[in-house]
Each structure stands twice: as structure tokens, then as C-alpha cells.
Coordinates of C-alpha atoms and ligand atoms in Angstrom, one line a residue:
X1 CA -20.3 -8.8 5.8
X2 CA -18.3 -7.8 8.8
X3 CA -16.6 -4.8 9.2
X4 CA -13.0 -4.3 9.8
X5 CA -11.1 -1.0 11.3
X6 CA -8.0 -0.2 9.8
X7 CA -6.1 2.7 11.8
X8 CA -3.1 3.9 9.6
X9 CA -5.1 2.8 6.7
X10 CA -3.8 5.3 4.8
X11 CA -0.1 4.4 5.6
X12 CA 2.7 2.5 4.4
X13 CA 1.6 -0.6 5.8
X14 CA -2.2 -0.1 6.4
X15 CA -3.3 0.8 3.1
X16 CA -2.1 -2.8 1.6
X17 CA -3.7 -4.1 4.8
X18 CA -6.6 -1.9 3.4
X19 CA -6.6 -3.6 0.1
X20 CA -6.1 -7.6 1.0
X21 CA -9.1 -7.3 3.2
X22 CA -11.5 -5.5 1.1
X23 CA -12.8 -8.3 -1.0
X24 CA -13.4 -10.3 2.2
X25 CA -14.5 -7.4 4.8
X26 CA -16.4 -4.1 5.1
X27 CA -13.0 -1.8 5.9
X28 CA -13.7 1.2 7.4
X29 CA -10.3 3.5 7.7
X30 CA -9.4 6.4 10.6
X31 CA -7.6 9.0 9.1
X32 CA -7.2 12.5 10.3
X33 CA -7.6 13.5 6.7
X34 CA -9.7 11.3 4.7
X35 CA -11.4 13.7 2.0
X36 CA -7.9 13.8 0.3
X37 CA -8.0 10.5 0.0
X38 CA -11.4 9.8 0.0
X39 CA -11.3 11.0 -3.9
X40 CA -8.6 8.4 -4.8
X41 CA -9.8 5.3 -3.4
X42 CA -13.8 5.6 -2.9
X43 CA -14.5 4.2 -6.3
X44 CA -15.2 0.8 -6.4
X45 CA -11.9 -1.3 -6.8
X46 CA -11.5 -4.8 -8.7
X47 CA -12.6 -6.5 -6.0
X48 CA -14.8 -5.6 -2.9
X49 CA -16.6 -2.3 -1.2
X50 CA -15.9 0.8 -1.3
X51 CA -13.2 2.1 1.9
X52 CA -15.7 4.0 4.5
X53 CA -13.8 6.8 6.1
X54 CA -14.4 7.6 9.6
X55 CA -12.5 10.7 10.2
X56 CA -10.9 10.9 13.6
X57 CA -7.6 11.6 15.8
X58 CA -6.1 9.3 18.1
X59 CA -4.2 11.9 19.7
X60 CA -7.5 13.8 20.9
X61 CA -9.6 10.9 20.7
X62 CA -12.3 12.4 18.5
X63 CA -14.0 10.4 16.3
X64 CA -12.9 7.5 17.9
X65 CA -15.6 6.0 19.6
X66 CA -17.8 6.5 15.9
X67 CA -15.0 4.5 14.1
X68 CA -15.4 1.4 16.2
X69 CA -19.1 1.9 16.2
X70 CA -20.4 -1.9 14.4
X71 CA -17.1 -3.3 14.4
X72 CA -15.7 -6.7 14.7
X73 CA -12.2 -6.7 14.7
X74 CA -9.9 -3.9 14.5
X75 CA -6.4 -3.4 12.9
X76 CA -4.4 -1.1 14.5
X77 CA -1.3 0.4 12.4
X78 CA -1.2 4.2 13.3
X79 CA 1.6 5.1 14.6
X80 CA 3.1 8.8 15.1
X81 CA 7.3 8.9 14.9
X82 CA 9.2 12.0 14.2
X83 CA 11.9 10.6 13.2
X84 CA 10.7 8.5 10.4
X85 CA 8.4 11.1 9.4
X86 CA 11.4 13.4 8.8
X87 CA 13.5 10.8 7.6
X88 CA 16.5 11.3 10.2
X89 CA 17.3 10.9 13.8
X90 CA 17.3 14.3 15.7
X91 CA 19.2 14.1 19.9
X92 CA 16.0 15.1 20.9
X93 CA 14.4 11.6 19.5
X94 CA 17.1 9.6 21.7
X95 CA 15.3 11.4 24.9
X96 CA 11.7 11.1 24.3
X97 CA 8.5 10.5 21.4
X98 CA 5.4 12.1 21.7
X99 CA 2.8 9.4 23.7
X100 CA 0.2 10.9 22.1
X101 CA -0.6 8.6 18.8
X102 CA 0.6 5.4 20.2
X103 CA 0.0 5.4 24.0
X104 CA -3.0 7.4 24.6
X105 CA -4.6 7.0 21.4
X106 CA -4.3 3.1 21.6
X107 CA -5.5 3.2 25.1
X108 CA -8.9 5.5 23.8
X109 CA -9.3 3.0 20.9
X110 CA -8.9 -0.2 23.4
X111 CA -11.6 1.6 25.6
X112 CA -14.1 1.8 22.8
X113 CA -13.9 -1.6 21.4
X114 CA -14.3 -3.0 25.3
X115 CA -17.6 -1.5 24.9
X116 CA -18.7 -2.4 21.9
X117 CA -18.6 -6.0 19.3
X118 CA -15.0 -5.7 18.6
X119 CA -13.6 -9.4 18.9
X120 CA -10.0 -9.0 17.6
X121 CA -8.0 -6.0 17.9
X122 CA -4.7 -7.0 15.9
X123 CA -1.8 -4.6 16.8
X124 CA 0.8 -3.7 14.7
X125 CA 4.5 -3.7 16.4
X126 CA 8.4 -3.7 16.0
X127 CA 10.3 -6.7 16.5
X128 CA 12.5 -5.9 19.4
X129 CA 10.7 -3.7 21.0
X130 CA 10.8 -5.7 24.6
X131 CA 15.0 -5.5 23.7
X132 CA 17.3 -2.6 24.1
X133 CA 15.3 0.0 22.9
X134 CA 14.8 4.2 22.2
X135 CA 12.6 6.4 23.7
X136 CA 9.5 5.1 20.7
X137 CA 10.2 1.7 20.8
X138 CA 9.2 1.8 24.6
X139 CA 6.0 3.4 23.5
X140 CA 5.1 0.4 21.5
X141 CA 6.7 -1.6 23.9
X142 CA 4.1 0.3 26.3
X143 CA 0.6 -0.2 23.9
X144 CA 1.9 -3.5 23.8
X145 CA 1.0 -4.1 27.2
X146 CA -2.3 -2.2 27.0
X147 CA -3.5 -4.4 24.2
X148 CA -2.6 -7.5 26.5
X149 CA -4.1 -6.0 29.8
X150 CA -7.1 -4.7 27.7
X151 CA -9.5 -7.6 28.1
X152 CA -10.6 -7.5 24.1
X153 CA -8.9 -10.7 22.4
X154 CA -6.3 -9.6 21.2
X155 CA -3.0 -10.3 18.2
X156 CA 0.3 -8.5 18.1
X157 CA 2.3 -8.8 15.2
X158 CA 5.7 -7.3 15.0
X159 CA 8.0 -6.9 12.2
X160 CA 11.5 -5.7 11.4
X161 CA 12.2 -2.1 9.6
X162 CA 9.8 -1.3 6.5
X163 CA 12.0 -0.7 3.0
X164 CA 10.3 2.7 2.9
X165 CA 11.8 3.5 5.9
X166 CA 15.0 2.4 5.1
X167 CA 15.2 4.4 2.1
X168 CA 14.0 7.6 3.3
X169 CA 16.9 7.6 6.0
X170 CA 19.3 6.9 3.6
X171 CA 18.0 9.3 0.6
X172 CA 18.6 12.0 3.8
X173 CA 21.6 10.7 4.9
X174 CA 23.4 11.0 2.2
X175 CA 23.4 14.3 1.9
X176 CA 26.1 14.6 3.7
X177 CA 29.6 14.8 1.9
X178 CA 31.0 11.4 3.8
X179 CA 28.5 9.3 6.0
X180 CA 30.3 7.8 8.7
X181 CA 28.6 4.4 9.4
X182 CA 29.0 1.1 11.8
X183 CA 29.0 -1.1 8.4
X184 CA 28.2 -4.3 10.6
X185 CA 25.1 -3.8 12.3
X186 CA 22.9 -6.3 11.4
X187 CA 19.5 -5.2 9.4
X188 CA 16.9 -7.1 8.3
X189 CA 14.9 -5.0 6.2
X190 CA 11.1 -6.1 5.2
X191 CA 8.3 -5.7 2.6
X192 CA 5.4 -3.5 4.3
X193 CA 3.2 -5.1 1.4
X194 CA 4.8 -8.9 2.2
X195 CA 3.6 -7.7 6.1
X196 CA 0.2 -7.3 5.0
X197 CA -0.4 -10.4 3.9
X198 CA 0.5 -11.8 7.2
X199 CA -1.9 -9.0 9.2
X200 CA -4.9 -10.4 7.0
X201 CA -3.9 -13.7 7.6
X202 CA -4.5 -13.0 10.9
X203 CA -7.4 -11.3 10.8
X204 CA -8.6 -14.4 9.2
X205 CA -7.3 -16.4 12.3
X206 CA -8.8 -14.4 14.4
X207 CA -7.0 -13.6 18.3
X208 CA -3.6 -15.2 18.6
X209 CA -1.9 -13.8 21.3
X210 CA 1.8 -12.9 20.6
X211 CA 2.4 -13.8 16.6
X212 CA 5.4 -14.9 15.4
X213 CA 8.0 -12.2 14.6
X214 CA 8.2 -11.0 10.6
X215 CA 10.9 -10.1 8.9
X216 CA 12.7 -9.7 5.4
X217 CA 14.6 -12.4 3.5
X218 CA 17.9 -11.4 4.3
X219 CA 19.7 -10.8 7.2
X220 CA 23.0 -7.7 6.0
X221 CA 25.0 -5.8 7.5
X222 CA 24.5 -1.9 7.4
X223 CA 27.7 -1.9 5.0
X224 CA 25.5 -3.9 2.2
X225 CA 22.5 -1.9 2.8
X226 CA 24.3 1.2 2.2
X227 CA 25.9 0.1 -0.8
X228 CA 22.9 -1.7 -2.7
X229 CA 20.7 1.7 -1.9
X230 CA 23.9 4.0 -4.0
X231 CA 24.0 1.3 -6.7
X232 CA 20.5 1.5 -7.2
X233 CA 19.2 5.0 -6.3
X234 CA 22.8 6.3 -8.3
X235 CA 24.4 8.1 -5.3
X236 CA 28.0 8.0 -4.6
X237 CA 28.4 9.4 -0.7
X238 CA 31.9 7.9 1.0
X239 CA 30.9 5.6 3.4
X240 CA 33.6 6.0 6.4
X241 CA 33.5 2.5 8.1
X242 CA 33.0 2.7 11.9
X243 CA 33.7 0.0 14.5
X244 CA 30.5 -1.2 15.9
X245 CA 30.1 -0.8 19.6
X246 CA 28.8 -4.1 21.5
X247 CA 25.9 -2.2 22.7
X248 CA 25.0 -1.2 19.2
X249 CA 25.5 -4.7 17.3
X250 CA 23.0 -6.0 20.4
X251 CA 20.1 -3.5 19.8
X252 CA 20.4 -4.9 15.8
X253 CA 20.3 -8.4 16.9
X254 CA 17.4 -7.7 18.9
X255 CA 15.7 -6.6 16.2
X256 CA 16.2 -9.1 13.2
X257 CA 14.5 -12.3 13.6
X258 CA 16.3 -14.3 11.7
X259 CA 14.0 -17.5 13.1
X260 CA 10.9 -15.5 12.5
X261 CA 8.2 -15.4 9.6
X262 CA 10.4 -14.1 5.9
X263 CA 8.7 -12.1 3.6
X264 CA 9.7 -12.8 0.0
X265 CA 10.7 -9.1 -1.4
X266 CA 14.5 -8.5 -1.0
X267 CA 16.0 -4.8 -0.3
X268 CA 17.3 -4.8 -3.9
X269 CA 14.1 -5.6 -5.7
X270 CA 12.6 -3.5 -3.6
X271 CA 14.6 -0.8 -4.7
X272 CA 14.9 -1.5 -8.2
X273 CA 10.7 -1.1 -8.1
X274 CA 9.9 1.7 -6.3
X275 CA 11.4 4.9 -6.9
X276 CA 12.5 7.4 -4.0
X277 CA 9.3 8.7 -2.1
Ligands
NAP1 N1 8.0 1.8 9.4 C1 8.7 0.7 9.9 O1 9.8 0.5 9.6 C2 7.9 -0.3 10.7 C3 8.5 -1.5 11.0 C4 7.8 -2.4 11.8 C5 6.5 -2.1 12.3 N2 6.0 -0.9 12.0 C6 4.7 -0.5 12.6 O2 3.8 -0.7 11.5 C7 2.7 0.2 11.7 C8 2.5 1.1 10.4 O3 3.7 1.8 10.1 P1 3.9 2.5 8.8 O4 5.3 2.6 8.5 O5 2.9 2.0 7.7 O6 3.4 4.0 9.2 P2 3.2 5.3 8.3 O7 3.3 5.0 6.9 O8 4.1 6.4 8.9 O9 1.7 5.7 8.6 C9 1.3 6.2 9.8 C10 -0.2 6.2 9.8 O10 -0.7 6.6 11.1 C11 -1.8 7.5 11.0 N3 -1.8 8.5 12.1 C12 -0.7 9.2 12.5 N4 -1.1 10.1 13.5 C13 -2.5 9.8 13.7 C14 -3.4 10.4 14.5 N5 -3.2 11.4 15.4 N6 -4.7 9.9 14.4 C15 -5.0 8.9 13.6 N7 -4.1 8.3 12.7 C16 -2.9 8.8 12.8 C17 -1.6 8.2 9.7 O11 -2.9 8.5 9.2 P3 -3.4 9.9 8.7 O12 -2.2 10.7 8.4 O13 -4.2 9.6 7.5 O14 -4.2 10.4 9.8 C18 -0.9 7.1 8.8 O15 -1.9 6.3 8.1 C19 3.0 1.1 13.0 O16 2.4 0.4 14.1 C20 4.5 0.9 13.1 O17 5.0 1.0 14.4 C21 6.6 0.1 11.2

């Protein structure tokens, strides 16, 4: 059996990425902190071996080299964003994003696999990201072009914005007493689970270059998002409509693909099974 890296395995998206290629693949996860999990998930499953954890930090680059260490292919999901971590946008996040996880830590991990068996290295991106784009879309705009230029064979997958995502913003947002909103940007929100599937597809495939772009079912405007999220999560903040600037309707167009790859999991029965994080 070969054995697959997972960075981020312990993440939205990696740890289905985890789980789909465990019956196929040893799967060996980077996490900062894997005792914590180690104690959930290092029992034999269903199907497959147990998850080796190879603790490390792609922001200092320790343990990094060890991780890739009899590797074949690598999936690379970490990702560091302030923002989605706290769940809203701050000014100082429409200035800059710390390089750190996604530029200098894809650059170490690239680095060790040249030197070593790894024959795919599948990155995980944002659809749009080569578009109009903030100060952390132009970091993964940025690994982008290290996994390209990197000489391992390589796969970038990009999707649109993750459910979870979507739903922490909002369960923030709505704090407020009145959320002023430009109802018609279009959103096209996406399964991290339906994602998955495609990532181990690919690891399957092996290298293929730029992938086609993923996204959800449904193409809505903001407006719709908004209001399925109250109906279902029971909150009732006044939604004051704002007209959408050009600029702004273009950076959502850029990223929905409504010609891409559709998962199958709409934002409502997303909702309707998963309750707030
Ligand atoms: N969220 C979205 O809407 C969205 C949409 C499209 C594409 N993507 C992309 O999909 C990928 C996964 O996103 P996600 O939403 O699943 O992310 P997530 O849930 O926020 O998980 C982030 C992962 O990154 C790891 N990580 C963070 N800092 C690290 C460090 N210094 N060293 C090593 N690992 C570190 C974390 O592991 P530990 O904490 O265990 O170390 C965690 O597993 C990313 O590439 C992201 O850009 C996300």
C-alpha cells in the first residue's frame, strides 16, 4: 500500500479527504496538534488503516520534511485564514493575510517532495483566485504558481465557498441588529464532503494539471442565502438590501463556476443536517 499525505487533514475538507482514501491508501496526516485527535480517530475505522500522525508546522517548517518521508502523492489542504477562522471580515484582512501557512509553508512542503518519491502533489484552491481578488486569495493565487513551477507533477483543484464557511459568517453576522447586505451577489456555495470525493478521484487519476473548477448545485444570490440560513438556523436579523456595486457583482462571478464540476448537497440540506459549529 502507498502512502498518502493529507495536510489539513484534520480540517473541514481534509478530514473527509482523510476518510475516502483510507480504505485505498496508507494516509498519513500533518497537524500541529495531532494527540487531540490522535485519540478520536486512531482506532481502526470500517474500512482501512489506522490515520498516522506526523506532527509538524508549515509555518516553521518543522516536521515537514519527516511527513513526506515514503510518500507518494501528497494532498495539500492546509490553509491559514483569519478571517474564516474568526468567522468575519476585519479592514485589516482587506490589506494583507499572513504568508506564512500557504506561501512559505507550501513552498517548504514542495521542496521536500522534489527530493524525495512524491509523484502527485494535488493542491487544494479557490475558484477565482486568478480573478479580482483579496489580499488571501492572492496567496493561493501565489502557491498556485509554486505548485506549477515546482517540478513535482502536479493537480490543482479549486472550488467555490465551503457551507461551513458560509454559515459561520452568517451565525456572526447576524448579530448585528440590521445586516445591511448587496442581496444580489451571486454565491455558489459547496459541499466540502461532495469536494472530497473529487480530490480522491484525483488522487486516483493521478497529476492532471489545472482540474476543472467545483462548485455547488445552485448558483443564488446573497438575498436567498441569507434568508434560507434565518429560516433554518431560526434567526430573524433585518436584512437592509444594498445595491450591488459592478466591481462587487464581478468578484462573485468570478468566483462561481456555473460551467464547472456540481456537487450534489444544496445550501438548504446542508443546513437542515448540520447544526451550527
Ligand atoms: N473554506 C472554504 O470556503 C474553501 C473554499 C474553497 C477552497 N478551500 C480550500 O480548501 C482547503 C481546506 O479548507 P478548509 O475550509 O477545510 O480549512 P479548515 O477547516 O480551516 O482547516 C485548516 C487546516 O489547515 C491546517 N493548518 C493550519 N495552519 C497550519 C500550520 N501552521 N501547519 C500545518 N497545518 C496547518 C489545520 O490543521 P491543524 O490545526 O490540525 O494543524 C487544519 O486542518 C484550503 O486550501 C482552502 O483554501 C476552502
Amino acid at each position: 500500500m502507498d502512502t498518502v499525505l493529507v495536510t489539513g487533514g484534520t480540517g473541514h475538507l481534509g478530514r473527509e479527504v482523510v476518510e475516502l482514501l483510507r480504505p485505498l491508501h496508507r494516509v498519513r496526516v500533518l497537524s500541529r496538534s495531532p494527540v487531540a485527535e490522535q485519540a478520536d480517530r486512531s482506532a481502526d475505522g470500517p474500512e482501512g488503516e489506522p490515520v498516522e500522525w506526523a506532527r509538524g508546522d508549515l509555518a516553521t517548517g518543522e516536521g515537514v520534511a519527516e511527513a513526506v518521508d515514503g510518500v507518494s502523492a501528497v494532498v495539500h489542504a492546509a490553509t491559514f485564514s483569519p478571517a474564516a477562522r474568526r468567522g468575519y471580515l476585519r479592514p485589516s484582512d482587506l490589506r494583507s493575510s499572513p504568508p506564512e501557512v500557504d506561501v512559505e509553508g507550501t513552498r517548504a512542503l514542495l521542496a521536500a517532495c522534489a527530493g524525495s518519491g512524491v509523484d502527485h502533489f494535488a493542491y487544494v484552491s479557490i475558484v477565482g483566485v486568478d480573478r479580482p481578488r483579496g489580499p488571501y486569495l492572492r496567496l493561493k493565487a501565489e502557491a498556485e504558481g509554486l505548485v506549477r513551477d515546482s517540478g513535482v507533477p502536479w493537480s490543482v483543484l479549486r472550488a467555490t465557498q465551503f457551507h461551513w464557511l458560509l454559515d459561520r459568517m452568517l451565525g456572526r453576522m447576524t448579530r448585528l441588529p440590521v445586516l445591511p447586505l448587496p442581496i444580489r451577489v451571486p454565491v455558489q456555495p459547496a459541499d466540502a464532503a461532495d469536494f472530497a470525493e473529487q480530490v480522491a478521484r484525483q488522487v486516483a487519476a493521478g497529476p492532471g494539471g489545472m482540474c476543472r473548477d467545483f462548485g455547488g448545485p445552485e448558483v443564488l444570490p446573497l438575498g436567498a442565502i441569507v434568508d434560507q440560513w434565518q429560516r433554518v438556523r431560526g434567526h430573524r436579523t433585518r436584512v437592509l438590501p444594498l445595491p450591488t456595486p459592478s466591481a462587487l457583482a464581478r468578484v462573485g462571478h468570478a468566483m462561481t463556476c456555473p460551467d464547472g464540476r456540481r456537487g450534489t448537497t444544496t445550501w438548504s440540506r446542508w443546513l437542515a443536517s448540520n447544526p451550527p459549529e
